[in-house]
Amino acid sequence: MSFSTGTDNAFGLLLKQWRSHRNFSQLDLSVASGVSQRHISFVESGRAHPSRQMVIKLATVLDVPLRQQNKMLTTAGFAPVYSELELSAPEVAPIRRALEFTLRQQEPYPALVMDRYWNQVQTNQGAVKLMGWLLAGQSVPEEVGPNLMKLMLHPEGAKAHIANWEAITPHLIHRVYRESLAEGQDANSRKLFEELLTYPDVQALWQVPVKDNWQLPILSVNFLKGKQQLSFFTTLTTLGTPQDIMLQELRLECLFPADESSEHQFQTLVG
């Protein structure tokens, strides 16, 4: 054990925050990680310095996202170990092909891949046709861009075409809020949350409590265009065991018809 007489305890405080966030006691973390409870106590209080391997072990047990694991490492005085590649990088070509395959398999129903800020980076034809149908003849503001959250919540986006907009908005804004609080997130996450709150009605709905199961990766959305209504439920998934920050933060959203009427109508719509 390496003992410290200094006052810099940034890592210990960060470890304690994550342990509390995961509802782990020091004993729970000790049993799960194989690190003595005494040592964990010393690390959190700043009386001991963790090794690089211990930082990774504790972070893994606490299921800390890779971006935040890098922050824990640098806070403890070590170099980051996880890369952050571009989706176009040759090293991630197999993952890119897998995502493209999944998007094709979801046809004719919509599917899209998004980054950690909810910007669309890949979509299938089902998603293109759904948005084309909803927004036909409508000029979407340039600042909305490819961002799904902005598109869903902006008054000049898809808001007017979502029959249950008031029901789903609390779920959406709470998700963005929770992500903006996560240790290691940069200012862009908070900026997105604050921008969404400026949209009409979002601030009021942000105050609406959500049900206990709000974090379930399934949401029902009812799209409305004229007299035609299409009901979908959406699933949101992430890659299982990535060792790259960008890959871990990718989200794959798939939309499935919620009833036979919506299934038949959408199949007719896409031809």
Coordinates of C-alpha atoms in Angstrom, one line a residue:
M1 CA 0.0 0.0 0.0
S2 CA 1.3 3.4 -0.9
F3 CA 0.6 6.0 1.8
S4 CA 0.1 9.7 1.2
T5 CA 0.7 12.7 3.5
G6 CA -0.6 15.2 0.9
T7 CA -3.9 17.0 0.8
D8 CA -4.9 16.3 -2.8
N9 CA -7.6 13.7 -2.6
A10 CA -9.4 14.2 -5.9
F11 CA -9.4 10.5 -6.8
G12 CA -10.7 9.5 -3.4
L13 CA -13.6 11.9 -3.6
L14 CA -14.4 10.7 -7.2
L15 CA -14.3 7.1 -6.1
K16 CA -16.6 7.8 -3.2
Q17 CA -19.0 9.7 -5.6
W18 CA -19.2 6.7 -7.9
R19 CA -19.6 4.2 -5.0
S20 CA -22.5 6.2 -3.6
H21 CA -24.0 6.6 -7.1
R22 CA -24.0 2.8 -7.5
N23 CA -25.3 2.3 -3.9
F24 CA -22.2 0.4 -2.9
S25 CA -21.0 0.4 0.7
Q26 CA -17.2 0.1 1.2
L27 CA -17.8 -3.5 2.2
D28 CA -19.8 -4.2 -0.9
L29 CA -17.0 -2.7 -3.1
S30 CA -14.4 -4.7 -1.1
V31 CA -16.3 -8.0 -1.6
A32 CA -16.9 -7.4 -5.3
S33 CA -13.4 -6.2 -6.2
G34 CA -11.2 -8.2 -3.8
V35 CA -9.6 -5.0 -2.4
S36 CA -9.7 -4.8 1.4
Q37 CA -12.3 -2.5 2.9
R38 CA -9.5 -0.9 4.9
H39 CA -7.6 0.0 1.7
I40 CA -10.7 1.4 0.1
S41 CA -11.3 3.5 3.1
F42 CA -7.7 4.8 3.0
V43 CA -7.9 5.6 -0.7
E44 CA -11.2 7.5 -0.3
S45 CA -9.7 9.5 2.6
G46 CA -6.5 10.3 0.7
R47 CA -4.3 8.3 3.1
A48 CA -3.3 5.9 0.3
H49 CA -2.7 6.1 -3.4
P50 CA -4.2 3.4 -5.7
S51 CA -2.2 1.6 -8.3
R52 CA -3.2 2.0 -12.0
Q53 CA -4.6 -1.6 -12.0
M54 CA -6.6 -0.9 -8.8
V55 CA -8.2 2.2 -10.4
I56 CA -9.3 0.1 -13.4
K57 CA -10.5 -2.8 -11.2
L58 CA -12.6 -0.5 -8.9
A59 CA -14.0 1.4 -11.9
T60 CA -15.0 -1.8 -13.6
V61 CA -16.8 -3.2 -10.6
L62 CA -18.7 0.1 -10.3
D63 CA -19.6 -0.1 -14.0
V64 CA -18.1 3.3 -14.6
P65 CA -18.3 4.3 -18.3
L66 CA -15.0 4.4 -20.2
R67 CA -14.9 8.2 -20.6
Q68 CA -15.2 8.5 -16.8
Q69 CA -12.7 5.7 -16.2
N70 CA -10.2 7.8 -18.1
K71 CA -11.0 10.7 -15.9
M72 CA -10.5 8.5 -12.8
L73 CA -7.1 7.4 -14.1
T74 CA -5.9 10.9 -14.9
T75 CA -7.2 12.1 -11.5
A76 CA -5.1 9.4 -9.9
G77 CA -2.1 10.5 -11.8
F78 CA -2.1 7.9 -14.6
A79 CA -2.4 8.2 -18.4
P80 CA -5.8 7.4 -19.9
V81 CA -6.1 3.9 -21.3
Y82 CA -9.2 4.0 -23.5
S83 CA -9.2 5.5 -27.0
E84 CA -11.8 7.6 -28.6
L85 CA -11.8 6.8 -32.3
E86 CA -14.0 8.2 -35.1
L87 CA -16.7 5.8 -36.5
S88 CA -15.0 6.1 -39.9
A89 CA -11.7 4.8 -38.5
P90 CA -10.3 1.6 -40.1
E91 CA -10.0 0.0 -36.7
V92 CA -13.8 0.0 -36.1
A93 CA -14.7 -1.2 -39.6
P94 CA -16.2 -4.5 -38.2
I95 CA -18.4 -2.6 -35.8
R96 CA -19.4 -0.2 -38.6
R97 CA -20.4 -3.2 -40.8
A98 CA -22.4 -4.7 -37.9
L99 CA -24.3 -1.5 -37.4
E100 CA -25.0 -1.2 -41.1
F101 CA -26.2 -4.8 -41.1
T102 CA -28.5 -4.1 -38.2
L103 CA -30.0 -1.0 -39.9
R104 CA -30.7 -3.1 -43.0
Q105 CA -32.3 -5.9 -41.0
Q106 CA -34.6 -3.4 -39.4
E107 CA -36.1 -2.4 -42.7
P108 CA -38.7 -1.4 -43.6
Y109 CA -39.1 0.0 -40.0
P110 CA -37.0 2.9 -38.8
A111 CA -33.6 2.6 -37.1
L112 CA -30.9 5.1 -36.4
V113 CA -27.5 5.3 -34.8
M114 CA -26.7 8.3 -32.6
D115 CA -23.7 9.7 -30.7
R116 CA -23.7 10.6 -27.0
Y117 CA -25.3 14.0 -27.8
W118 CA -28.2 12.3 -29.7
N119 CA -26.9 13.4 -33.1
Q120 CA -27.8 11.0 -35.9
V121 CA -24.8 9.5 -37.5
Q122 CA -26.4 6.7 -39.5
T123 CA -30.0 5.9 -40.4
N124 CA -31.8 3.4 -42.5
Q125 CA -34.4 4.1 -45.3
G126 CA -37.3 3.4 -42.9
A127 CA -36.2 6.3 -40.7
V128 CA -35.6 8.6 -43.7
K129 CA -39.1 7.8 -45.0
L130 CA -40.8 8.3 -41.6
M131 CA -39.2 11.7 -41.2
G132 CA -39.9 12.6 -44.8
W133 CA -43.6 11.8 -44.3
L134 CA -43.9 13.7 -41.0
L135 CA -42.0 16.8 -42.1
A136 CA -43.1 17.0 -45.7
G137 CA -43.7 20.7 -46.7
Q138 CA -42.2 21.8 -43.3
S139 CA -39.1 23.9 -42.9
V140 CA -37.1 22.7 -39.9
P141 CA -34.8 25.3 -38.3
E142 CA -31.2 24.9 -39.2
E143 CA -30.2 24.8 -35.5
V144 CA -32.1 21.6 -35.0
G145 CA -29.7 19.8 -37.3
P146 CA -29.4 16.0 -37.0
N147 CA -30.1 16.0 -33.3
L148 CA -33.0 13.7 -32.4
M149 CA -33.9 15.4 -29.1
K150 CA -34.1 18.8 -30.7
L151 CA -36.2 17.3 -33.5
M152 CA -38.6 15.7 -31.1
L153 CA -39.0 18.7 -28.8
H154 CA -38.6 21.8 -31.0
P155 CA -41.9 23.6 -31.8
E156 CA -40.9 23.7 -35.5
G157 CA -39.6 20.1 -35.5
A158 CA -41.7 17.0 -35.1
K159 CA -43.6 18.2 -32.0
A160 CA -46.9 19.0 -33.9
H161 CA -46.8 15.5 -35.3
I162 CA -46.5 13.6 -32.0
A163 CA -49.9 12.9 -30.5
N164 CA -48.5 11.9 -27.1
W165 CA -45.8 14.6 -27.0
E166 CA -46.7 15.8 -23.5
A167 CA -46.5 12.2 -22.2
I168 CA -43.0 11.4 -23.7
T169 CA -41.3 14.8 -23.2
P170 CA -40.7 14.3 -19.4
H171 CA -39.0 11.0 -20.2
L172 CA -36.8 12.5 -22.9
I173 CA -35.7 15.6 -20.9
H174 CA -35.0 13.6 -17.8
R175 CA -32.7 11.3 -19.7
V176 CA -30.8 14.3 -21.1
Y177 CA -30.6 15.8 -17.7
R178 CA -29.2 12.7 -16.1
E179 CA -26.6 12.4 -18.8
S180 CA -25.6 16.1 -18.3
L181 CA -24.9 15.3 -14.6
A182 CA -22.6 12.3 -15.2
E183 CA -19.0 12.8 -14.1
G184 CA -16.8 13.3 -17.2
Q185 CA -19.4 14.7 -19.5
D186 CA -18.3 17.8 -21.2
A187 CA -20.1 21.1 -21.4
N188 CA -22.0 20.1 -24.6
S189 CA -24.2 17.8 -22.6
R190 CA -25.3 20.5 -20.3
K191 CA -25.6 22.9 -23.2
L192 CA -28.0 20.5 -24.9
F193 CA -30.1 20.2 -21.8
E194 CA -30.3 24.0 -21.3
E195 CA -31.2 24.6 -24.9
L196 CA -34.1 22.0 -24.7
L197 CA -35.5 23.8 -21.7
T198 CA -35.9 27.0 -23.7
Y199 CA -38.3 25.3 -26.1
P200 CA -42.0 26.1 -25.4
D201 CA -43.7 23.8 -22.8
V202 CA -40.5 21.8 -22.1
Q203 CA -39.7 23.7 -18.9
A204 CA -43.1 22.9 -17.5
L205 CA -43.0 19.3 -18.4
W206 CA -39.5 19.0 -17.0
Q207 CA -41.1 19.5 -13.6
V208 CA -43.5 16.5 -14.1
P209 CA -42.4 13.4 -12.1
V210 CA -41.7 10.4 -14.2
K211 CA -42.6 6.8 -13.3
D212 CA -40.2 4.5 -11.5
N213 CA -39.5 2.7 -14.8
W214 CA -38.5 5.8 -16.7
Q215 CA -35.1 4.4 -17.5
L216 CA -36.5 1.4 -19.3
P217 CA -35.1 1.5 -22.9
I218 CA -38.6 1.3 -24.4
L219 CA -40.9 4.3 -25.2
S220 CA -44.2 4.5 -27.0
V221 CA -44.6 7.2 -29.6
N222 CA -47.7 8.1 -31.6
F223 CA -47.0 10.0 -34.8
L224 CA -49.8 12.0 -36.3
K225 CA -50.1 13.4 -39.8
G226 CA -53.4 14.8 -40.9
K227 CA -55.9 12.0 -40.0
Q228 CA -53.3 9.2 -40.2
Q229 CA -51.7 8.0 -36.9
L230 CA -48.8 5.6 -36.6
S231 CA -48.0 4.1 -33.2
F232 CA -44.5 2.8 -32.5
F233 CA -42.6 1.6 -29.6
T234 CA -38.9 2.3 -29.6
T235 CA -36.0 0.4 -28.1
L236 CA -32.6 1.9 -27.3
T237 CA -29.5 -0.2 -27.1
T238 CA -25.8 0.2 -26.8
L239 CA -22.8 -1.9 -27.8
G240 CA -22.1 -4.6 -25.2
T241 CA -18.4 -4.8 -24.5
P242 CA -16.5 -2.0 -26.3
Q243 CA -13.0 -0.9 -25.3
D244 CA -13.4 2.5 -27.1
I245 CA -15.2 5.5 -25.7
M246 CA -17.0 6.5 -28.9
L247 CA -18.2 2.9 -29.4
Q248 CA -19.5 2.7 -25.9
E249 CA -21.4 5.9 -26.3
L250 CA -23.1 5.0 -29.5
R251 CA -26.9 4.4 -29.3
L252 CA -29.0 2.3 -31.6
E253 CA -32.7 3.2 -31.7
C254 CA -35.2 0.9 -33.4
L255 CA -38.8 1.6 -34.0
F256 CA -41.4 -1.2 -34.2
P257 CA -45.1 -0.9 -35.0
A258 CA -47.2 -1.0 -31.9
D259 CA -50.2 -2.6 -33.6
E260 CA -51.3 -4.2 -36.8
S261 CA -52.9 -1.0 -38.2
S262 CA -49.7 0.9 -37.8
E263 CA -47.7 -2.0 -39.3
H264 CA -49.9 -2.1 -42.4
Q265 CA -50.1 1.7 -42.8
F266 CA -46.3 2.1 -42.6
Q267 CA -45.6 -0.7 -45.0
T268 CA -48.0 1.1 -47.5
L269 CA -46.2 4.4 -46.8
V270 CA -42.8 3.1 -47.6
G271 CA -44.0 1.1 -50.6

